[in-house]
XYZ file of C-alpha atoms in Angstrom:
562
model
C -2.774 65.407 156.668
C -3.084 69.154 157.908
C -6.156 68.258 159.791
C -4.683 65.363 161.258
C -1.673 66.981 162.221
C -3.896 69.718 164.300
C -6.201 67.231 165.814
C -3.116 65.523 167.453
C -0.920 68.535 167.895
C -0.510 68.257 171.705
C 0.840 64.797 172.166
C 3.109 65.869 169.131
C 4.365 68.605 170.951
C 4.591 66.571 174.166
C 6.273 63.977 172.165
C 8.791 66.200 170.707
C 10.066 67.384 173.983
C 10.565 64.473 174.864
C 12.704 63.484 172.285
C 14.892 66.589 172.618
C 15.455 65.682 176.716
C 16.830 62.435 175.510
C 18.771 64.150 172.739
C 20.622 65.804 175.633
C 19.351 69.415 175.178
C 18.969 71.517 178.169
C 15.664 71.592 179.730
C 14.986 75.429 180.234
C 15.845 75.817 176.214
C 14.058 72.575 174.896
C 11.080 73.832 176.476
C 11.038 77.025 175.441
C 12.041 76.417 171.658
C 9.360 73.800 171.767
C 6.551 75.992 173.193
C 7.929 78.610 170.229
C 8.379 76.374 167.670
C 4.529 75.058 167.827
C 3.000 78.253 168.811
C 4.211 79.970 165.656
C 3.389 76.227 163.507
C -0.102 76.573 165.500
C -0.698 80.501 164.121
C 1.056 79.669 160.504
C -1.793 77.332 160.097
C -4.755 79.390 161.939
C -4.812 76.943 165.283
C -3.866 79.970 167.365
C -3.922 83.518 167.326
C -0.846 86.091 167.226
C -2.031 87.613 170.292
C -1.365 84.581 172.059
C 2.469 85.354 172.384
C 1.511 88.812 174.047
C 1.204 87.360 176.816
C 4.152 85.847 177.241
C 6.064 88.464 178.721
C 3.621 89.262 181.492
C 4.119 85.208 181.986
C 7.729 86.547 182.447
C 7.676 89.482 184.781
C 5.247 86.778 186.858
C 7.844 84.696 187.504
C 10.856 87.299 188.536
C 8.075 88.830 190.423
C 7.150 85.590 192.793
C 8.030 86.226 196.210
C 7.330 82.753 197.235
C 10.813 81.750 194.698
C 12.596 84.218 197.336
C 12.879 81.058 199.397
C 15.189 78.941 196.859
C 18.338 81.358 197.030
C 17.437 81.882 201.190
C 17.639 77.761 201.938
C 20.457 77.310 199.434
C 22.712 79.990 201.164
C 21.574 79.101 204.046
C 22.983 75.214 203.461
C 25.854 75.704 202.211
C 27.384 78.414 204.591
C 26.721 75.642 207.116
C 27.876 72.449 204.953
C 30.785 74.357 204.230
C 31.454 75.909 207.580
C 32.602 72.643 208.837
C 29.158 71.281 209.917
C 28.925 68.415 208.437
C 32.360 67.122 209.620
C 31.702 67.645 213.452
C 28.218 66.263 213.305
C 29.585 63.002 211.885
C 32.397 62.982 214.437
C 30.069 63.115 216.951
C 27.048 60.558 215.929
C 29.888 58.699 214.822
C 31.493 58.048 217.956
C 28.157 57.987 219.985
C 26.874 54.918 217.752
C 29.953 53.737 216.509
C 30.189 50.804 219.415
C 26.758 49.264 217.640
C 26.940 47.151 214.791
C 25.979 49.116 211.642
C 26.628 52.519 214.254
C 28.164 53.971 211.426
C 25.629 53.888 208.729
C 22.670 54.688 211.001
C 25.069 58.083 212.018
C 25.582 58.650 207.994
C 21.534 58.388 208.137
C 20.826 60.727 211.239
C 23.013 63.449 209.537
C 22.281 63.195 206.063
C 18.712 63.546 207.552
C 19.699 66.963 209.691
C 21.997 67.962 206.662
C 18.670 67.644 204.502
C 16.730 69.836 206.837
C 20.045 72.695 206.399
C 21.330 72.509 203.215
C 17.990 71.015 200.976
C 20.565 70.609 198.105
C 21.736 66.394 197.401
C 24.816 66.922 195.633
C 26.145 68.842 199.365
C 25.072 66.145 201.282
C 26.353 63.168 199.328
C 29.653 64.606 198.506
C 30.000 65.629 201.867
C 29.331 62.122 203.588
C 31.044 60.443 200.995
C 34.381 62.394 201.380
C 34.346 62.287 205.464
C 32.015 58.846 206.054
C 33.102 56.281 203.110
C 36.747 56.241 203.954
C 36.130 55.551 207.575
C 33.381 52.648 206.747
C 35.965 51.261 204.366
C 38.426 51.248 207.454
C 36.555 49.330 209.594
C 35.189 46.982 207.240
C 31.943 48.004 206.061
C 30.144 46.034 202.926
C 30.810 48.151 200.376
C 27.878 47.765 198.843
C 25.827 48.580 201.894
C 28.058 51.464 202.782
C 27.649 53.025 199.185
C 24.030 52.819 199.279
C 23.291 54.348 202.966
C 25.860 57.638 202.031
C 23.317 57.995 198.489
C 19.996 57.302 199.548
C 21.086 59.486 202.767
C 21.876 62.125 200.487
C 18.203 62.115 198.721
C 16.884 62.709 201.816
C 16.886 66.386 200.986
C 14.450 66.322 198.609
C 11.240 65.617 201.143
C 12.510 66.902 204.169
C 12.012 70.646 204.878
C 13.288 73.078 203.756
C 13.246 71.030 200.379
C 13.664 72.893 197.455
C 12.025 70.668 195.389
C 9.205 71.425 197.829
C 9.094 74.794 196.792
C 9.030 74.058 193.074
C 6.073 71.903 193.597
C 3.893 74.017 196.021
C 4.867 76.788 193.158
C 3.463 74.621 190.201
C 0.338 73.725 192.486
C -0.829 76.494 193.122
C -0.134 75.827 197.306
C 1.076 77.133 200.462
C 4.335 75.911 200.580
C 4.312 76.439 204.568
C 1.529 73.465 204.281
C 3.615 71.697 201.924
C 6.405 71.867 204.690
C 4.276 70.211 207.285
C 2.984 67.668 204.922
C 6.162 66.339 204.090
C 7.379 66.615 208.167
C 6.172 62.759 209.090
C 6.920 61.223 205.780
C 10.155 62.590 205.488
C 10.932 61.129 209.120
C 9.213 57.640 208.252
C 11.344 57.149 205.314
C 14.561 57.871 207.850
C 13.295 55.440 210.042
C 12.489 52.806 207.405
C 16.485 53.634 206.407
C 17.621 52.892 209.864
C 15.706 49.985 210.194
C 16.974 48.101 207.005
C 20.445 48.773 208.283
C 19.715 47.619 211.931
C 18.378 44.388 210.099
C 21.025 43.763 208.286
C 23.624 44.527 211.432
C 21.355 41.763 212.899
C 21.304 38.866 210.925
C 24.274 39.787 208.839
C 26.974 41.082 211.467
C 29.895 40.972 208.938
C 28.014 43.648 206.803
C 28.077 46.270 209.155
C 30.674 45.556 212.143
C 30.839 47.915 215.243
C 34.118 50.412 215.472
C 36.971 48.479 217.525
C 37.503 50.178 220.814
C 40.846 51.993 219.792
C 39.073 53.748 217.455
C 36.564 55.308 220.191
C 37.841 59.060 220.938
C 36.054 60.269 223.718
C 36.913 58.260 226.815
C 36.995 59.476 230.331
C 39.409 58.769 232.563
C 37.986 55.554 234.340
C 37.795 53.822 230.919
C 33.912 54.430 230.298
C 32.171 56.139 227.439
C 30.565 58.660 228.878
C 27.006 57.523 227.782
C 25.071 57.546 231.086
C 26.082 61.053 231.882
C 24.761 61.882 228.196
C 20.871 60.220 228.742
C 20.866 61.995 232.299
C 21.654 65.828 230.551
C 19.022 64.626 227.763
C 16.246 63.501 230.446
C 16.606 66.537 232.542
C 16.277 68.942 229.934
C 13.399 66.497 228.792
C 11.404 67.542 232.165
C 12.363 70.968 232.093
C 11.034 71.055 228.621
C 7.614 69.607 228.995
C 7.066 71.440 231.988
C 8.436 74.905 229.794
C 5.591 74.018 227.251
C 3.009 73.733 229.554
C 3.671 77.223 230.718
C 4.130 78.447 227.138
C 1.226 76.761 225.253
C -2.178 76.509 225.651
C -4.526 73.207 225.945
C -5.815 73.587 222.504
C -1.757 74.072 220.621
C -1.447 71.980 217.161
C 0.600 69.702 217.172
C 3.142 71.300 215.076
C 3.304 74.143 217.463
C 3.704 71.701 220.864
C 6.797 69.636 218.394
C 8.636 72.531 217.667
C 8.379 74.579 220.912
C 9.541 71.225 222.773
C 12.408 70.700 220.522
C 13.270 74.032 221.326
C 13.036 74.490 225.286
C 14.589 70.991 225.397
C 17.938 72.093 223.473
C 18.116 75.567 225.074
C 17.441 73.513 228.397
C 20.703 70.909 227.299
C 22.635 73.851 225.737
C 22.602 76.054 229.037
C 23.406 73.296 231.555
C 25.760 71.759 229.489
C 27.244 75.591 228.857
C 27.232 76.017 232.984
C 28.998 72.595 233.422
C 31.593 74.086 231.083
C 32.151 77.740 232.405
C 32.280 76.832 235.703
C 34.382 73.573 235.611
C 31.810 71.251 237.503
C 33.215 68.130 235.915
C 29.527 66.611 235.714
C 29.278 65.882 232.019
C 31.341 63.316 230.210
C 33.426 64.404 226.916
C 30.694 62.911 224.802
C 27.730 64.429 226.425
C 29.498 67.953 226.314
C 30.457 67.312 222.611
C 26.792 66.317 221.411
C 25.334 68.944 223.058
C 27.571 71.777 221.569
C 27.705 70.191 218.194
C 24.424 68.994 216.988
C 21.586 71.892 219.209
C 22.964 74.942 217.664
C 21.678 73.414 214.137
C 18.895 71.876 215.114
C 17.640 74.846 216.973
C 18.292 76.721 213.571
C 16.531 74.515 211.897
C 13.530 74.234 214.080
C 13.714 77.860 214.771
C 13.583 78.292 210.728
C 10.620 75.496 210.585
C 9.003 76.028 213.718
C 8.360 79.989 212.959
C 6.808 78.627 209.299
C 5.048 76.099 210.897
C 2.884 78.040 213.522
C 2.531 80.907 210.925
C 4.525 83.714 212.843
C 7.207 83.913 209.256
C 6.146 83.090 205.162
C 9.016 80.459 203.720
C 10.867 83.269 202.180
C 10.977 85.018 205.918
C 11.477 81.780 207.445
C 14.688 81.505 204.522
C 15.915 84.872 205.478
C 16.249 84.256 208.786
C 17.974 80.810 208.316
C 20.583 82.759 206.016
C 21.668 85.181 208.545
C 21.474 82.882 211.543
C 23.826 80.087 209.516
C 26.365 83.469 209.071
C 25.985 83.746 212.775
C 26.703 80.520 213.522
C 30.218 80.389 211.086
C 31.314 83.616 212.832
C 31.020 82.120 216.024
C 32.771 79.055 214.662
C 35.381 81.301 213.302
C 35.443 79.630 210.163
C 33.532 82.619 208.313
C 36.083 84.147 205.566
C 35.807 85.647 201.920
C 36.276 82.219 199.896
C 32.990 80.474 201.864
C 30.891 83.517 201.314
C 32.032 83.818 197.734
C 31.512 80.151 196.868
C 28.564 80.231 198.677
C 27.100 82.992 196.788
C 28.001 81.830 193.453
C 27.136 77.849 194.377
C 23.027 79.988 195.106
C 23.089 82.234 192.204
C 23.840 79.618 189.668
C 21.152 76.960 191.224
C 18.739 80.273 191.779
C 19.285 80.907 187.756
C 18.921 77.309 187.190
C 15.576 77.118 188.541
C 14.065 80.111 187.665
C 15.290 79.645 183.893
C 13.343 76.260 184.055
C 10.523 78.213 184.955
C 10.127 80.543 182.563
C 10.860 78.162 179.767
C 8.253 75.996 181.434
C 6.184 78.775 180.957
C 6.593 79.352 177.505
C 5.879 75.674 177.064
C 2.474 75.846 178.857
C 1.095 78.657 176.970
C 1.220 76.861 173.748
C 0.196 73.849 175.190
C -2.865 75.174 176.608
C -3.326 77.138 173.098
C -3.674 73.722 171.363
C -6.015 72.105 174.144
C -3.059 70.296 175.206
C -4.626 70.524 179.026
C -7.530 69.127 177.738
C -6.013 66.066 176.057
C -4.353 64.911 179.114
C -7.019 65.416 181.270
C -9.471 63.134 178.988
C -6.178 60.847 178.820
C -5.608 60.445 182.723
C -9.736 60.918 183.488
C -10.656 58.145 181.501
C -8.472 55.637 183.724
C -10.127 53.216 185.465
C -10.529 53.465 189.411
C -11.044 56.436 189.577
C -8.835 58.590 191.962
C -6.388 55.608 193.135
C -6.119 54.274 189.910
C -5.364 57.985 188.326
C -2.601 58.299 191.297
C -1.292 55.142 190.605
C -0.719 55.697 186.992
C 0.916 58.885 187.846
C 3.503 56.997 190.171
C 4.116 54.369 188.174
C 5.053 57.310 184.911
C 6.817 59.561 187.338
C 8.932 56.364 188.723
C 10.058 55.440 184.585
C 10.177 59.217 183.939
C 12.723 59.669 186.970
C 15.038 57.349 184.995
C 15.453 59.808 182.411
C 14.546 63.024 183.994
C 15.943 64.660 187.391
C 13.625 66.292 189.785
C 13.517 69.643 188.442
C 12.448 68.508 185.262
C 10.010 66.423 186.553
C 8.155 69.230 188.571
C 8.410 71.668 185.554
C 6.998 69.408 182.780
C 4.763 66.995 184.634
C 3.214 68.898 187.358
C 1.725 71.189 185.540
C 0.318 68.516 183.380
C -1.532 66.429 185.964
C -2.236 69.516 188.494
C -4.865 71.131 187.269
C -6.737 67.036 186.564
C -5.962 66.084 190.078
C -7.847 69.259 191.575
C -10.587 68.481 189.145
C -11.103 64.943 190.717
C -11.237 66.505 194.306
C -7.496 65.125 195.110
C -5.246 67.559 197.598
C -2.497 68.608 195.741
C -0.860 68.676 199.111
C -0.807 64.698 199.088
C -0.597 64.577 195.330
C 3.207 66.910 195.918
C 4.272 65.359 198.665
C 3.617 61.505 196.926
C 5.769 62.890 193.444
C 8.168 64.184 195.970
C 8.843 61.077 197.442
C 8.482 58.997 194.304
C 11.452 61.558 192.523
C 13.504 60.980 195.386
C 14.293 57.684 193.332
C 15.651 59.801 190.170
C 18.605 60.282 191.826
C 18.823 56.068 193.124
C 18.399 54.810 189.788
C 21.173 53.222 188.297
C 22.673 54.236 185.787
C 21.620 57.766 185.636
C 20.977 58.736 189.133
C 22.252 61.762 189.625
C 23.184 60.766 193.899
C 25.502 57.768 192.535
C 27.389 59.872 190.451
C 27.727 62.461 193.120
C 29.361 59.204 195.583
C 31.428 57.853 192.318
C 33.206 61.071 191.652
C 34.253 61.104 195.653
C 34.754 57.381 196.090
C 38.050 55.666 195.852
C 38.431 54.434 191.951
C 42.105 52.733 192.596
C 43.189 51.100 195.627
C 44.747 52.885 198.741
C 46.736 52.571 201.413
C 44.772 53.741 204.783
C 46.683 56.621 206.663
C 45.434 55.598 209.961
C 46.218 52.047 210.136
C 48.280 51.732 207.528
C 46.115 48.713 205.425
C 45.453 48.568 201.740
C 41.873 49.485 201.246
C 40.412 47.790 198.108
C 38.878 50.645 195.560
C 34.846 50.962 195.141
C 34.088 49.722 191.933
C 30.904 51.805 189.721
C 28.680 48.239 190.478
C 29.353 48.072 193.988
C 27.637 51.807 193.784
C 24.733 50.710 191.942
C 24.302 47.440 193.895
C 24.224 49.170 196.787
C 21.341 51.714 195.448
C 18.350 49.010 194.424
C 17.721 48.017 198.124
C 16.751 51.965 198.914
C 15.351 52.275 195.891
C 13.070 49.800 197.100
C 13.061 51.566 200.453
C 11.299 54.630 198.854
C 8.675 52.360 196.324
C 7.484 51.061 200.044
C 7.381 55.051 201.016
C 5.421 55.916 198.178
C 2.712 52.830 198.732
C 2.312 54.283 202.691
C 2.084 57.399 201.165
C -0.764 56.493 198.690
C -2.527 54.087 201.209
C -2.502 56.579 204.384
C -3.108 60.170 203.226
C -3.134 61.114 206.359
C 0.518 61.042 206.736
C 0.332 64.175 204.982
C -3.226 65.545 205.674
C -2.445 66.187 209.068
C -1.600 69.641 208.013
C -5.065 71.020 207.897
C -6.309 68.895 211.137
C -6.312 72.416 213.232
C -8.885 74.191 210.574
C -12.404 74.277 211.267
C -14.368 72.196 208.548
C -17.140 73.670 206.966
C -19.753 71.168 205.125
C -20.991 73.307 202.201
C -24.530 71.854 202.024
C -25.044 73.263 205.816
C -24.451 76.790 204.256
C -27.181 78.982 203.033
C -28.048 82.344 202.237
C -31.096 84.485 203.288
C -31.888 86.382 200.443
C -35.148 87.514 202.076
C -39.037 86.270 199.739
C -38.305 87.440 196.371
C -34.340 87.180 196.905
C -33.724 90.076 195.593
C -30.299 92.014 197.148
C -30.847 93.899 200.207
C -34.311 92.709 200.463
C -36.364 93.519 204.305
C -38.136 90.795 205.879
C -41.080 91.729 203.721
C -39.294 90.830 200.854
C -38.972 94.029 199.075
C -35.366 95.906 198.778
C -36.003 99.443 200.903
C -36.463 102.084 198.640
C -38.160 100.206 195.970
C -41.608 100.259 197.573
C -44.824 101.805 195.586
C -45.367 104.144 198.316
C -41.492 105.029 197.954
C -41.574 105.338 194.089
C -44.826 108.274 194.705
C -42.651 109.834 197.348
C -40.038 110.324 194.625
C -42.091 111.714 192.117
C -44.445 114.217 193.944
């Protein structure tokens, strides 16, 4: 029994872990009291030596001493100083009422800013409570499917967890051992794709199913100018000038030979300043040549995305590391509320204590993650799964398949968090044996955990929306009609179309790797069989082209000696 017990202690131990997640226990203790609990069973029985727990406090002082986790507080304070600054409020004013005359206008603006909210505040529970309290109400107004309305504010919400600056991001270039600046620009297109995929499920259903998704009524547009127009021609004429001035700006700037990363962000940039600064002329000098809509989008939503691009755009072309790249995002989001005037004690207070208890959160994941993995590894736990997931058949695809298809069922239990401490580790170090890039291998269980927070009933982005959703009927204080409450099904209902949404991500993901491998397209390949070393005829170290090391000679040796 003793010997069967340590032939099969790993999966035990795995087992056991998992039975005290589902037990409810937190995840930073269960791991740790696990990795304890069968690292002293493992030296009790002579599996493991005493000195084996000597290392766990340098495993410790490793974590608190990662600069690269520097970048998790940065982002987060960086977020929420601008979610809670009023951002979020104005930006879906604004792409409100410039897509509100569409049908479904409304959901694809709850899309376009859940996506810029994911690239400020990286953080879901923000974003969906956010769009849920400002967005739901006025989707219920004007007669939104509930349903469909429930499911764009939640899956819009999720979007923070693969666009940059994601923090689950950083937790998974962390765990893999990777840059998590290349991380960042592996995620860039599939992050966007999966917006777009968004959009175009709603624009479907605005299409073929009108009464889904109508179009605001005209009293309900805002911004009107004086002749009775919207103001959207003088908009695409500020956005098409500043659209020459900035490709013409890059060509002076950049080089023939700029990555593409470089030539995206330094357009986004010249093309804002260029819309910012005309629009900031028109303004100051009372020229009368924008519309309120044009001047309203342009003052709203460039400061942020400068920010963000400014943040990204210095991490992407190398000039700033993540956690420099954080830094600066932190103080220019205090600049920004300053200049908003909405900067006061309360928002930096909550703000600071919302980032030091996600900061401990994480970090006490880690280290009980890393308590976890010593013992594992002490009982050849690395080498059980690796013979587990090796031994699959078709090789690479059918490995990353298997690991989609358990990260998918794991994500029903576990959130993201837990998933990158406890799995990752587990499959990392197998992937890199079979040649995979753990950039594609994060930025596919990225993706695929995106859906721990769609699945009903545990998703952690529906309970977000049913704790800000109306539970009880309500009488609207604009027009005065009873709005009918959103029930919890209505919520999940809503989810399973996304969730599908992001199962179609994950296949694109799997099938074109090059989504993500663009990120190493700018550095020279080198073909190892091409290299060789000249070690001179004998090979000896230092050899001349007579084969013999200088100094070593006979002739050299008698020198010495006379």
């Amino acid at each position: 029994m003793e010997a069967l017990f340590l032939a099969y202690m790993a999966p035990i131990m795995f087992g056991m872990l998992v039975v005290l997640l589902l037990l409810g226990f937190p995840v930073a203790f269960s791991l740790a009291a696990n990795g304890i609990l069968f690292g002293l069973i493992g030296i009790d029985m002579g599996l493991l030596s005493p000195a084996l727990f000597q290392a766990l406090p340098q495993r410790v002082f490793g974590v608190m001493g990662n600069e690269s986790l520097l970048a998790v507080p940065f982002f987060t304070f960086m977020g929420l100083i601008l979610e809670r600054s009023g951002m979020a409020e104005d930006l879906l004013e604004t792409v409100g009422q410039l897509f509100g005359p569409l049908r479904g206008g409304l959901a694809i603006a709850v899309i376009l800013v859940g996506a810029m909210l994911a690239a400020t505040t990286g953080v879901v529970s923000a974003s969906v409570i956010s769009m849920g309290l400002i967005s739901l109400p006025i989707m219920l107004r004007y007669g939104y499917d509930r349903r469909l309305a429930a499911g764009v504010i939640a899956a819009s919400g999720t979007l923070s967890q693969i666009i940059p600056p994601s923090l689950v991001l950083i937790v998974l270039a962390d765990q893999l051992g990777r840059s998590i600046g290349d991380m960042y620009k592996g995620a860039f297109l599939p992050g966007f794709a999966l917006t777009g995929l968004y959009i175009l499920y709603v624009v479907l259903m605005a299409l073929f199913r009108p009464k889904l998704a109508p179009a605001i009524p005209p009293e309900a547009r805002t911004f009107v100018e004086p002749n009775g127009g919207h103001g959207i021609p003088s908009l695409l004429v500020l956005m098409a000038l500043a659209v020459g001035i900035s490709v013409g700006g890059v060509e002076l700037m950049l080089d023939d030979g700029a990555h593409v990363d470089e030539l995206i962000v330094t357009s986004i940039l010249v093309w804002g300043a260029a819309a910012f600064v005309m629009a900031g002329l028109n303004k100051v000098l009372r020229l009368g040549l924008l519309s309120q809509i044009a001047e309203r989008v342009t003052f709203v939503m460039i400061p942020p995305l400068a920010l963000i691009f400014l943040v990204l755009g210095t991490i992407f072309i190398g000039v700033a590391t993540p956690t420099e790249g954080g830094a600066m995002g932190a103080v220019g989001a205090l600049v920004m509320a300053m200049i908003k005037r909405r900067l006061n004690f309360k928002l930096l207070r909550q703000a600071m204590d919302t980032t030091t208890t996600l900061t401990c959160f994480v970090v006490f994941i880690l280290i009980g993650s890393s308590v976890f993995s010593l013992t594992f590894r002490g009982v050849n736990g690395d080498l059980w799964v690796e013979h587990l997931l090796t031994g699959l058949p078709g090789g690479e695809m059918g490995f990353l398949v298997v690991v989609s298809i358990l990260t998918f069922f794991l994500a029903f239990f576990l959130d993201f968090f837990e998933l990158a401490f406890i799995i990752v580790p587990l499959i990392g170090p197998v992937a890199d044996k079979m040649g995979i890039d753990l950039i594609w291998l994060g930025i596919l269980l990225a993706v695929n955990m995106q859906t721990s927070f769609m699945h009903p009933p545990f998703g952690f982005a529906l309970f977000y929306l049913r704790s800000v959703a109306p539970k009880e009927d309500y009488q609207d204080r604009v027009t005065g009609k009873t709005i009918a409450k959103v029930t919890t099904g209505q919520i999940y209902w809503g989810s399973i179309p996304f969730i599908a949404i992001q199962i179609v991500m994950v296949i694109l993901v799997l099938l074109y790797p090059g989504m993500v491998t663009h990120y190493k397209a700018d550095r020279p390949q080198v073909n190892i069989e091409d290299v060789k070393l000249d070690m001179g005829n004998f090979g000896g170290y230092g050899a001349g082209a007579d084969g013999q090391t200088p100094g070593t000679s006979d002739q050299d040796y008698n020198n010495m000696f006379k």
